[in-house]
Coordinates of C-alpha atoms in Angstrom, one line a residue:
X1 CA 0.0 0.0 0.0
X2 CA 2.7 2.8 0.5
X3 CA 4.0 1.9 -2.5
X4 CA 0.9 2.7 -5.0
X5 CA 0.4 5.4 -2.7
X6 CA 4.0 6.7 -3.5
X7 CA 2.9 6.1 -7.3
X8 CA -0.3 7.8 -7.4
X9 CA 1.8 10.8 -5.1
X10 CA 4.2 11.0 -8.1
X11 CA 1.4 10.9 -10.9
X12 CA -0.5 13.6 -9.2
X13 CA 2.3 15.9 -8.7
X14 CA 3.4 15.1 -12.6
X15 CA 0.1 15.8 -13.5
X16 CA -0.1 19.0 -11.9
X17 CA 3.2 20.0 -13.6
X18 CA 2.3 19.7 -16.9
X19 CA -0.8 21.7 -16.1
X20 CA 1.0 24.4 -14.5
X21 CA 3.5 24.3 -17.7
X22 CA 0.9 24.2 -19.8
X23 CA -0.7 27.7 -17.6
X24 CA 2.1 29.7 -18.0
X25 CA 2.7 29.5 -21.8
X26 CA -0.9 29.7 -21.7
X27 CA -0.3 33.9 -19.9
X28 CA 2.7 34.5 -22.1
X29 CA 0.8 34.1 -25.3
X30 CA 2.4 30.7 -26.5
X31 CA -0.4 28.2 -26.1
X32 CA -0.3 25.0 -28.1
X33 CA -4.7 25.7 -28.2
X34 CA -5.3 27.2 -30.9
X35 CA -8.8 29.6 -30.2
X36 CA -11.4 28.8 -33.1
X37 CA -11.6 32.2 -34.7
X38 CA -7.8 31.6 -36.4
X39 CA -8.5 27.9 -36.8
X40 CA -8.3 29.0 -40.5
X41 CA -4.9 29.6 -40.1
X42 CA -4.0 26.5 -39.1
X43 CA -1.4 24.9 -41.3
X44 CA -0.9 20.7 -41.8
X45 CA 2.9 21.3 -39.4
X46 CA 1.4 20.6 -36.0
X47 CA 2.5 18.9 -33.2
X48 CA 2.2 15.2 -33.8
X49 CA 2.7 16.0 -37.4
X50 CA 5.9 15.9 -39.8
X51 CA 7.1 19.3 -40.4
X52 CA 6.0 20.2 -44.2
X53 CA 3.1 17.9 -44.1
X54 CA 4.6 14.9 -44.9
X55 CA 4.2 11.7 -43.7
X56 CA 2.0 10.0 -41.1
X57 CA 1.2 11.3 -37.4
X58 CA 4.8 10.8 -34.9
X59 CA 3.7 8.0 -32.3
X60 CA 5.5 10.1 -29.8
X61 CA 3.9 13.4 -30.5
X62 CA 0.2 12.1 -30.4
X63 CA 1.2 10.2 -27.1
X64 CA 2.2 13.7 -25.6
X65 CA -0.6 15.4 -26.5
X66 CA -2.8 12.7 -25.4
X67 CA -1.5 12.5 -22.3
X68 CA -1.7 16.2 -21.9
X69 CA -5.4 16.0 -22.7
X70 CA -6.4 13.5 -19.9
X71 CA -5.0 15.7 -17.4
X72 CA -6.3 18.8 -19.0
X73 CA -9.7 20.2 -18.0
X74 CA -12.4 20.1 -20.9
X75 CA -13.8 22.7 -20.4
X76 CA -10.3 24.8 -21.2
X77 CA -9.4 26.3 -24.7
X78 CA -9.7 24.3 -27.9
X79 CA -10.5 21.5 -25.6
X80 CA -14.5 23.6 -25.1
X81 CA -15.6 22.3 -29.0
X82 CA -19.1 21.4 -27.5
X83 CA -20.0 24.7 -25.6
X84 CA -18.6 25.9 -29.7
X85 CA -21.0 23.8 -31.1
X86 CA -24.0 24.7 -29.0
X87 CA -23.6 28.4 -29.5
X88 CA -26.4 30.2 -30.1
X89 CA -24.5 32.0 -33.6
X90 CA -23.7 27.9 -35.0
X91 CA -26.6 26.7 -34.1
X92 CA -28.3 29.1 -36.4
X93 CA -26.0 28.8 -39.4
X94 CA -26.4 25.1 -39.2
X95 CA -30.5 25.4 -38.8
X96 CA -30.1 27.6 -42.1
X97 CA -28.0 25.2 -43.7
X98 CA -30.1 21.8 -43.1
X99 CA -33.1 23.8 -44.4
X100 CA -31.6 24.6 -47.4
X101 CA -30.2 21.2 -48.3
X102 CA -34.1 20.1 -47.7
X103 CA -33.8 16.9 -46.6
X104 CA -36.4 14.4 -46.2
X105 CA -37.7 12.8 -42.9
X106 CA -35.9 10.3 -41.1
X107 CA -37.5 7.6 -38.3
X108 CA -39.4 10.1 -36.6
X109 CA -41.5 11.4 -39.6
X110 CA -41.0 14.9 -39.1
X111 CA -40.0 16.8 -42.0
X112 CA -38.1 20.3 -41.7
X113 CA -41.0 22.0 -41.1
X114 CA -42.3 20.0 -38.6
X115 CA -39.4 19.7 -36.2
X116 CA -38.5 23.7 -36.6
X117 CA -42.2 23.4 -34.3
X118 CA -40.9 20.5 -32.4
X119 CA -37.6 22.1 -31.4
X120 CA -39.2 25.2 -29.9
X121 CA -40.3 23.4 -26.6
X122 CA -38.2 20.4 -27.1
X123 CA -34.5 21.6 -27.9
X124 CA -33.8 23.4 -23.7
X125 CA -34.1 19.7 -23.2
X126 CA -31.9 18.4 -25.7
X127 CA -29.1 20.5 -25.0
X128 CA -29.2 20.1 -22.0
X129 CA -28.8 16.0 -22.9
X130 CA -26.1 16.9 -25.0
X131 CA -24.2 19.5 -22.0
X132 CA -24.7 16.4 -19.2
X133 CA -23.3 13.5 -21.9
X134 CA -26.7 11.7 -21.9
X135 CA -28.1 12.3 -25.2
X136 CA -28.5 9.3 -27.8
X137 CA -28.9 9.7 -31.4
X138 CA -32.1 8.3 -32.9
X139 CA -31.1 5.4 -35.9
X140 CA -30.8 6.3 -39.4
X141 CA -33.3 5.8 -42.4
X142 CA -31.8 3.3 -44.6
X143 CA -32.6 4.1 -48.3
X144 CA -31.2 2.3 -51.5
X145 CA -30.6 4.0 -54.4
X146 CA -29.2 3.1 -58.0
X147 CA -25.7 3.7 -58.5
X148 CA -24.9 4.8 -62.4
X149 CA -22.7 1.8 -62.8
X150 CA -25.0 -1.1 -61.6
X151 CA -26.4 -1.2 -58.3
X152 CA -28.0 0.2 -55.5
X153 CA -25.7 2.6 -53.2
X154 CA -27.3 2.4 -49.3
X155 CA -27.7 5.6 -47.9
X156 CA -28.5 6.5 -43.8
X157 CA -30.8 9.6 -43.3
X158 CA -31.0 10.7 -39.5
X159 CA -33.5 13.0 -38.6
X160 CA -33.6 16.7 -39.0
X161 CA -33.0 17.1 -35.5
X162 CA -29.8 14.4 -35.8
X163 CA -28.7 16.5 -38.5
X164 CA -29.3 20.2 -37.1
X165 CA -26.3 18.6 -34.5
X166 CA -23.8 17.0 -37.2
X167 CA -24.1 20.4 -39.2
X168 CA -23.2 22.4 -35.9
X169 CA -20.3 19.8 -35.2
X170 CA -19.1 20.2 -38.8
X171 CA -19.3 24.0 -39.0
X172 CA -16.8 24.2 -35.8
X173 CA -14.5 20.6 -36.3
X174 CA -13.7 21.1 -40.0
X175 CA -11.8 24.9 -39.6
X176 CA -9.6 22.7 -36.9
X177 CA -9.4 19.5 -38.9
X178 CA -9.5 20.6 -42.7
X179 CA -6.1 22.4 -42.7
X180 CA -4.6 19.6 -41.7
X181 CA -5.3 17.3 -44.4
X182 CA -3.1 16.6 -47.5
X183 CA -3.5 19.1 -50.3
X184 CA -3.5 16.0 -52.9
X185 CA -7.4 15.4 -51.5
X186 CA -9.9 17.3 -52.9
X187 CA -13.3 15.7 -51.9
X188 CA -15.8 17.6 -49.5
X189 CA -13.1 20.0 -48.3
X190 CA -14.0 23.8 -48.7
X191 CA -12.7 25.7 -51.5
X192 CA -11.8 22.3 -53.6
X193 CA -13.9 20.7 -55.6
X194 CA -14.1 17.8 -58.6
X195 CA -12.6 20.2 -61.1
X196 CA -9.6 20.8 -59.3
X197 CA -8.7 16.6 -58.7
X198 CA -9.5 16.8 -62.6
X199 CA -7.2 18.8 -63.6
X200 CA -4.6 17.8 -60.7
X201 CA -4.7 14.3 -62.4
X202 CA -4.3 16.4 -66.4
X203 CA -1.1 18.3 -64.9
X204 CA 0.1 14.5 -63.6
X205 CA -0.4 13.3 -67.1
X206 CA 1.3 16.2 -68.9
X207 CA 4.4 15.4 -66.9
X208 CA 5.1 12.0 -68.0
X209 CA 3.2 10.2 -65.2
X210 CA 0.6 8.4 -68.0
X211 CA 0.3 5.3 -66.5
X212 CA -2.9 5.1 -63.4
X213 CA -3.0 3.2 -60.5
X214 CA -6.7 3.6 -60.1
X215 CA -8.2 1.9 -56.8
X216 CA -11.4 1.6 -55.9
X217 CA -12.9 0.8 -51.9
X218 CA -15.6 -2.0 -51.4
X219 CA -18.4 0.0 -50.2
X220 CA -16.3 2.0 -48.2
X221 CA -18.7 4.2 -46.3
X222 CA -20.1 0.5 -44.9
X223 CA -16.8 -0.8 -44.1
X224 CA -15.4 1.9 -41.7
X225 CA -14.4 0.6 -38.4
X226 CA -15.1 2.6 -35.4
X227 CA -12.5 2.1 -33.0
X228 CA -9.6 2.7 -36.1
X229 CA -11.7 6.0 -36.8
X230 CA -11.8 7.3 -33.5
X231 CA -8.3 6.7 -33.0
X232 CA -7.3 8.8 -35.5
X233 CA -10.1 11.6 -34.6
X234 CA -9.0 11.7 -31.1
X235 CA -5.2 12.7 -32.6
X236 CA -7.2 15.4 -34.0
X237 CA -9.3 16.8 -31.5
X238 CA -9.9 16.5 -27.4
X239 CA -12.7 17.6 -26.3
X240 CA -14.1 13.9 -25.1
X241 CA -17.5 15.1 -25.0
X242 CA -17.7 15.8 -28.7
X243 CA -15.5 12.7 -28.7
X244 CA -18.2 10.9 -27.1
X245 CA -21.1 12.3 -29.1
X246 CA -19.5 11.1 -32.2
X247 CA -18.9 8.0 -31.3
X248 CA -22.7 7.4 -30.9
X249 CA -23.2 9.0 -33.8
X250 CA -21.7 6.0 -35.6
X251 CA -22.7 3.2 -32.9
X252 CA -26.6 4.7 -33.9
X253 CA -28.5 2.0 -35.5
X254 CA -30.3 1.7 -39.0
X255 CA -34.0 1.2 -39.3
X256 CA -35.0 -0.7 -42.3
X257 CA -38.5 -2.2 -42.8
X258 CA -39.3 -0.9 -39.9
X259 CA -36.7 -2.9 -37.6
X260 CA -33.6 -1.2 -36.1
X261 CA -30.5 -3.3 -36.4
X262 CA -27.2 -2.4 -34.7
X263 CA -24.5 -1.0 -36.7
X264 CA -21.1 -1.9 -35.4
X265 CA -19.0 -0.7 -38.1
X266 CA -19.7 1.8 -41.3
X267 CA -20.1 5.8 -41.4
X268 CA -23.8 5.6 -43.8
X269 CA -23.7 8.0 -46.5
X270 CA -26.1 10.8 -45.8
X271 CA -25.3 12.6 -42.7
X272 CA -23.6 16.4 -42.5
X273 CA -20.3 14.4 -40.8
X274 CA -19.7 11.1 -43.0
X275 CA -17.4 12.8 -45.1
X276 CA -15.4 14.9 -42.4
X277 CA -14.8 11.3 -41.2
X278 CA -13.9 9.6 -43.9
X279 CA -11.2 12.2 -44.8
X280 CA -10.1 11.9 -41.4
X281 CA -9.4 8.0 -41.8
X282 CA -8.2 8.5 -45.6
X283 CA -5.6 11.2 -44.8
X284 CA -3.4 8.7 -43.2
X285 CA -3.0 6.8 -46.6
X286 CA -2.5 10.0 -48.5
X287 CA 0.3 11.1 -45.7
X288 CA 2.1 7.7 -46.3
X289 CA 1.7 8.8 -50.4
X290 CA 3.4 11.8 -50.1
X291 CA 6.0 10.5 -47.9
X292 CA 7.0 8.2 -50.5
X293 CA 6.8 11.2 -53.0
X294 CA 4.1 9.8 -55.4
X295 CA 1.8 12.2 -57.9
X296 CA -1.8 11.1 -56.6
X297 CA -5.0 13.0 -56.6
X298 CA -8.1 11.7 -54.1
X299 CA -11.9 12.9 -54.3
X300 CA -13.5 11.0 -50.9
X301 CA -12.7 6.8 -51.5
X302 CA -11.5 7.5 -55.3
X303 CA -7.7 7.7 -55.2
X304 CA -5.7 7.8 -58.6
X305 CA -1.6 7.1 -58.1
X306 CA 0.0 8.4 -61.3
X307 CA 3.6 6.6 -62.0
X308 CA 5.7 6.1 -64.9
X309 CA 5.5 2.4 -65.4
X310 CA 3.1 -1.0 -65.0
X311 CA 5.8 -2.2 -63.0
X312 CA 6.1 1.0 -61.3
X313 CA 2.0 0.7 -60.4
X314 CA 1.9 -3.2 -59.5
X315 CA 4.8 -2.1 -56.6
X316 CA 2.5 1.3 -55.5
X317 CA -0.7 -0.8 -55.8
X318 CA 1.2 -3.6 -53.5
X319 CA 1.5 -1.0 -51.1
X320 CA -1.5 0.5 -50.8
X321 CA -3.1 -3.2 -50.3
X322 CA -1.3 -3.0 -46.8
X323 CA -1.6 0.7 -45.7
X324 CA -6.0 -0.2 -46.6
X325 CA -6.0 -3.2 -44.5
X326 CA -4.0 -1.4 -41.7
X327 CA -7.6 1.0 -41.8
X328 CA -9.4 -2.2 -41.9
X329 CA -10.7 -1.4 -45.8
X330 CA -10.6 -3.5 -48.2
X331 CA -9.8 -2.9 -52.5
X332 CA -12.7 -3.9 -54.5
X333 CA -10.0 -6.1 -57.2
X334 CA -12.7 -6.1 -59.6
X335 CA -12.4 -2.4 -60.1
X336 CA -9.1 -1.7 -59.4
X337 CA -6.2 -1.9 -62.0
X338 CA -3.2 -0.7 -62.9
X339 CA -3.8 0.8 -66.6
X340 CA -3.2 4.0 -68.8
X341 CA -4.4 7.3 -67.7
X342 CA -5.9 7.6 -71.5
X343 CA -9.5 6.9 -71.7
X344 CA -9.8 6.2 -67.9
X345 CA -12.9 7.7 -65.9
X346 CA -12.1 9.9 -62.9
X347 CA -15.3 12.0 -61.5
X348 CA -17.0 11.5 -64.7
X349 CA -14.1 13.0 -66.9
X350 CA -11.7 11.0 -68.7
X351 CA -8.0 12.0 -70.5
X352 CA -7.1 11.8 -73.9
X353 CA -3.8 13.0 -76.2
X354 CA -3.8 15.2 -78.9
X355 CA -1.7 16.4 -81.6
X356 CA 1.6 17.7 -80.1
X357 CA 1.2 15.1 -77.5
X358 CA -0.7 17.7 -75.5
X359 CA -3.5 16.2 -72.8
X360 CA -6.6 16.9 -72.5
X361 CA -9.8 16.6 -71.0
X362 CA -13.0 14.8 -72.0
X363 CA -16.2 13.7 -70.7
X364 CA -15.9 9.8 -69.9
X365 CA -18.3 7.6 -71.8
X366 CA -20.1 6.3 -69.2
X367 CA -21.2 9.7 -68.4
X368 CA -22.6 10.4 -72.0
X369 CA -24.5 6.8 -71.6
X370 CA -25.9 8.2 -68.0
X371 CA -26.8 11.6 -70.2
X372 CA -28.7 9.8 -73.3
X373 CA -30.3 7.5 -70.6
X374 CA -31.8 10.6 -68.9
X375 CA -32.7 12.3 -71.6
X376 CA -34.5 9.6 -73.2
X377 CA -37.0 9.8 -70.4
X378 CA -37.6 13.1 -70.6
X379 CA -37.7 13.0 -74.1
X380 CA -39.8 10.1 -74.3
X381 CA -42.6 9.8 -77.2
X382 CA -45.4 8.4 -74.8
X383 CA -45.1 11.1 -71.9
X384 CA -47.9 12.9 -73.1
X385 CA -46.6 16.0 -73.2
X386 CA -45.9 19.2 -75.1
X387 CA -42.9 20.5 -76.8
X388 CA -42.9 23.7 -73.9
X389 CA -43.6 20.8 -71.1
X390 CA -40.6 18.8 -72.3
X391 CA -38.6 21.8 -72.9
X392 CA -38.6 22.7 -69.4
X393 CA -37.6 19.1 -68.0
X394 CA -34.7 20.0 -69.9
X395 CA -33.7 23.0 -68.6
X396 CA -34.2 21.9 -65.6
X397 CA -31.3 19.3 -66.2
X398 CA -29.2 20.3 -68.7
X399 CA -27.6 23.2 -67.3
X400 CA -26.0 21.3 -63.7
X401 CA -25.0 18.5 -66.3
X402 CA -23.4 21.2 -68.5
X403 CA -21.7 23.2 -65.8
X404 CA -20.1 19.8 -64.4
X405 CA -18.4 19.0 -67.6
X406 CA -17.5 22.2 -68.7
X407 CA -14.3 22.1 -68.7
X408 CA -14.1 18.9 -71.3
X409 CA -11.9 20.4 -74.0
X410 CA -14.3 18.1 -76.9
X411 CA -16.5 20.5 -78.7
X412 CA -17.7 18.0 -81.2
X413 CA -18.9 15.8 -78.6
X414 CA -21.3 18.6 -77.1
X415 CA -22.5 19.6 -80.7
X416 CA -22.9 15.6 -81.6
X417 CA -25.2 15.2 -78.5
X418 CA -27.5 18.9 -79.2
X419 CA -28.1 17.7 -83.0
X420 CA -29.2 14.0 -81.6
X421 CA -31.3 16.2 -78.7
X422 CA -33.2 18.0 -81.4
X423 CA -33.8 14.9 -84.0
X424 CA -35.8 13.2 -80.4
X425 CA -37.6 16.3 -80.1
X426 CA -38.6 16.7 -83.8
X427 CA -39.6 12.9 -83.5
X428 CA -41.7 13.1 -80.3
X429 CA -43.5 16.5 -82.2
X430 CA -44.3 14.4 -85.0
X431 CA -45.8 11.5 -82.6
X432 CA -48.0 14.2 -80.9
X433 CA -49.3 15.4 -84.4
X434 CA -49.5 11.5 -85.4
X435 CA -52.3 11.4 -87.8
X436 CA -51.3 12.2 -91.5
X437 CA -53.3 15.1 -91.8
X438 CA -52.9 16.4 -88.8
X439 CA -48.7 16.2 -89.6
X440 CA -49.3 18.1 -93.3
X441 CA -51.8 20.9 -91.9
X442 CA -49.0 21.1 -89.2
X443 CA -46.3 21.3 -91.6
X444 CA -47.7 23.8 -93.7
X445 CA -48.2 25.9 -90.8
X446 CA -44.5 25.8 -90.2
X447 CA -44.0 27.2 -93.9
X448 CA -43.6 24.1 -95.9
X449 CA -44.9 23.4 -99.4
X450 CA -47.1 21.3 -100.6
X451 CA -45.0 19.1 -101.6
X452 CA -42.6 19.0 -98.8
X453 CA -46.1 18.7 -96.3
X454 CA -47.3 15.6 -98.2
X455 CA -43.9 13.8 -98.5
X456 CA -43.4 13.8 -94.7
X457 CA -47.6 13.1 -94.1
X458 CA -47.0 10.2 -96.3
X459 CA -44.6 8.5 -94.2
X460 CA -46.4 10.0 -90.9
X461 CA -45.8 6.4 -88.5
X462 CA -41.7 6.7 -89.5
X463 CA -41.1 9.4 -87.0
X464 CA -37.2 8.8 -86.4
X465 CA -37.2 8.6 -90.1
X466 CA -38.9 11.9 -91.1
X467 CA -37.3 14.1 -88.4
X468 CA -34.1 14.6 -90.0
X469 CA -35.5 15.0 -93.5
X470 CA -37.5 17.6 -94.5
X471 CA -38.6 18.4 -91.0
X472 CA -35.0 19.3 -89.8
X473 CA -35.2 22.1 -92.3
X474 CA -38.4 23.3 -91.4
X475 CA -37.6 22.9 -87.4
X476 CA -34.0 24.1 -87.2
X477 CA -32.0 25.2 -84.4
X478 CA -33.5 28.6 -83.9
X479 CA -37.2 27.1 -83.6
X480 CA -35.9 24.9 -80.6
X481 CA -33.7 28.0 -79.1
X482 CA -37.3 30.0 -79.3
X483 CA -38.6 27.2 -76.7
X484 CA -36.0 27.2 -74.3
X485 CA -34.6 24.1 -75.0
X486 CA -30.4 24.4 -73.4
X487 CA -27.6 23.6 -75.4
X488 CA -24.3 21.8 -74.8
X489 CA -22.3 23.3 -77.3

């Protein structure tokens, strides 16, 4: 008994120490806790980190500032995230922001505008959960939907309520976690977006770098372990109550068919934090990347290695087999391969050479199949609708689908695609007028003559046929530019 008591003596007085340390360079301005208002100036060199931003986390470091966090207070500097997150000021911006991404309900039924009533006389109480550590998070919505490649991608809606909270944890975690990522990843990070991995990966190209070591996750978002993600979170940040409320973030079950099952590992796609997280887990394999000095570009689980050589990618590809399984993730082998960057899809865009061996940018042929697909329903000749109704489906689509691949460097491919939009919607206007003389009193009207009216009346059930004949004259682009229908090129 003297002896522990002499152990416990010395761990107290150790303890108080590093607190007392840690209080002074607190009074002289030099405090390692960084206040939230210049989190934006935080820069990827920080303690337990590699000085340039290289490499993974020092074992040492994150076992100093670990142990300075269990004898710190929480409520104390950057420690205090959750008093952050329930301020009155983020709680508002995140309100605003879950209205505007109009969700839809999740297990409790409530829509937005139903829990704005529901959180007048209910939310003293759930912050006051949340304060006192006893708040649990109500189970996600599971919802399948198809993925563009074959199918179904599952998705985890909480409730607006759930989400109000993630959105405040979000708006005050990722200014401290965001600057220290790698600046090869590009996916859900603020001020980087798909365009910029794009042409990351055309610059890679350019340089030599043509062959792709493109790997792909299986069903990543289901397969991240917990206790590996809050490991490297808890590097991060130290508050353990936000630690805490996290963690039952991702230990909250799924209700499907009306029975809630445990979830014991997997972040569900859906929620305002999933892809914080992920790029919390995923920065440890790009810091490993850029240690070994590769030219890699990652949007979310989509990581490109660009290298010289097959060889060169079976070796990188080797690698990054380990540093997945060390996350507890495993490489789908069916979509992973080690090919040329030519004619490869990343984020919808693929790479191609032209003359003087210059690269550039087009959109990837699965994403023009997607296109046609969509707009063949909308363009559909049994929908029932006008020219005007149709016209406005369009515009309704076209314009995010054109602003996404707008900087493909294939003109020809955008004027191919308008010509074949307006030859659908010359054939669904000759459906609609259908009856022979219906089509030539139609015809007419549209400043045909006689002749030209009968010879497309008299073939009025070939409608693919007859809209590119006479009828593309009489219909040209200017007749579908006075509807409103968008175009690509």
């Amino acid at each position: 008994m003297p002896e522990r008591a002499t152990v416990v003596s010395r761990r107290e007085k150790s303890a108080e120490a590093i607190v007392a340390a840690r209080r002074r360079a607190e009074r002289e301005g030099e405090s390692t806790a960084m206040p939230l208002g210049h989190a934006g100036h935080q820069k990827p060199g920080q303690p337990g980190r590699t000085v340039g931003g290289e490499g993974e986390a020092r074992p040492e470091a994150s076992r100093d500032e670990a142990r300075l966090a269990r004898y710190e207070s929480e409520g104390s500097g950057r420690a205090d995230l959750l008093g952050q997150v329930l301020a009155r000021g983020n709680l508002v911006a995140a309100w605003k922001r879950v209205k505007a991404n109009r969700g839809s309900a999740g297990v409790d039924g409530l829509t937005i505008q139903a829990t704005a009533e529901y959180l007048k006389t209910h939310w003293s109480q759930i912050k006051e959960t949340l304060q006192n550590g006893s708040y649990r998070p109500q189970p996600v919505r599971r919802v399948q939907i198809p993925k563009s490649g074959g199918g179904m991608r599952e998705l985890g809606i909480p409730t607006v309520t759930d989400r109000l909270i993630q959105q405040a944890l979000l708006q005050v975690l990722q200014p401290l976690i965001d600057p220290t990522f790698s600046n090869h990843s590009y996916g859900f990070r603020p001020g980087r977006r798909a365009h910029d991995a794009v042409q990351a990966a055309q610059r890679y190209v350019q340089e030599g770098y043509r062959v792709v070591v493109d790997v792909d996750l299986e069903k990543f978002f289901d397969r991240v372990n917990h206790d590996v993600l809050m490991e490297r979170l808890a590097r991060r940040i130290d508050d353990k109550a936000v630690l805490r409320l996290i963690r039952r973030y991702l230990d909250a079950g799924v209700m499907g068919n009306g029975v809630v099952m445990e979830r014991h590992e997997g972040t569900p796609q859906g929620g305002p934090l999933s892809p914080l997280l992920a790029n919390v887990l995923l920065d440890e394999v790009d810091r490993e990347l850029e240690w070994r000095g590769h030219r890699f570009v990652r949007y979310a689980d989509d990581c490109n290695v660009y290298v010289r050589s097959y060889k060169a990618g079976e070796r990188v590809l080797e690698g990054l087999r380990k540093l997945y399984h060390r996350l507890h993730l495993k490489v789908n082998e069916a979509k992973t391969a080690v090919a040329s960057a030519y004619g490869r899809a990343f984020l919808g865009y693929e790479l191609w050479c032209s003359a003087g061996n210059t690269v550039k940018r087009g959109v990837a042929h699965n994403a023009i199949v997607t296109f046609k697909r969509r707009i063949r329903q909308i363009t559909r000749r049994t929908c029932g609708r006008n020219l005007n109704e149709v016209a406005e489906e369009l515009r309704c689509y076209m314009p995010g689908w054109k602003a996404y691949f707008k900087l493909a460097q294939t003109p020809r491919v955008f004027r191919v695609l308008d010509e074949w939009l307006r030859h659908r919607l010359r054939a669904l206007q000759l459906k609609h007028w259908r009856r022979g003389t219906t089509i030539y009193r139609a015809i007419r009207a549209l400043g045909a003559s006689s002749e030209q009216a009968a010879r497309v009346a008299g073939n009025a059930r070939r409608w693919w046929h007859n809209s590119r004949m006479e009828l593309n004259r009489l219909m040209p682009i200017a007749y579908f530019d006075r509807l409103g229908v968008p175009r690509l090129s």
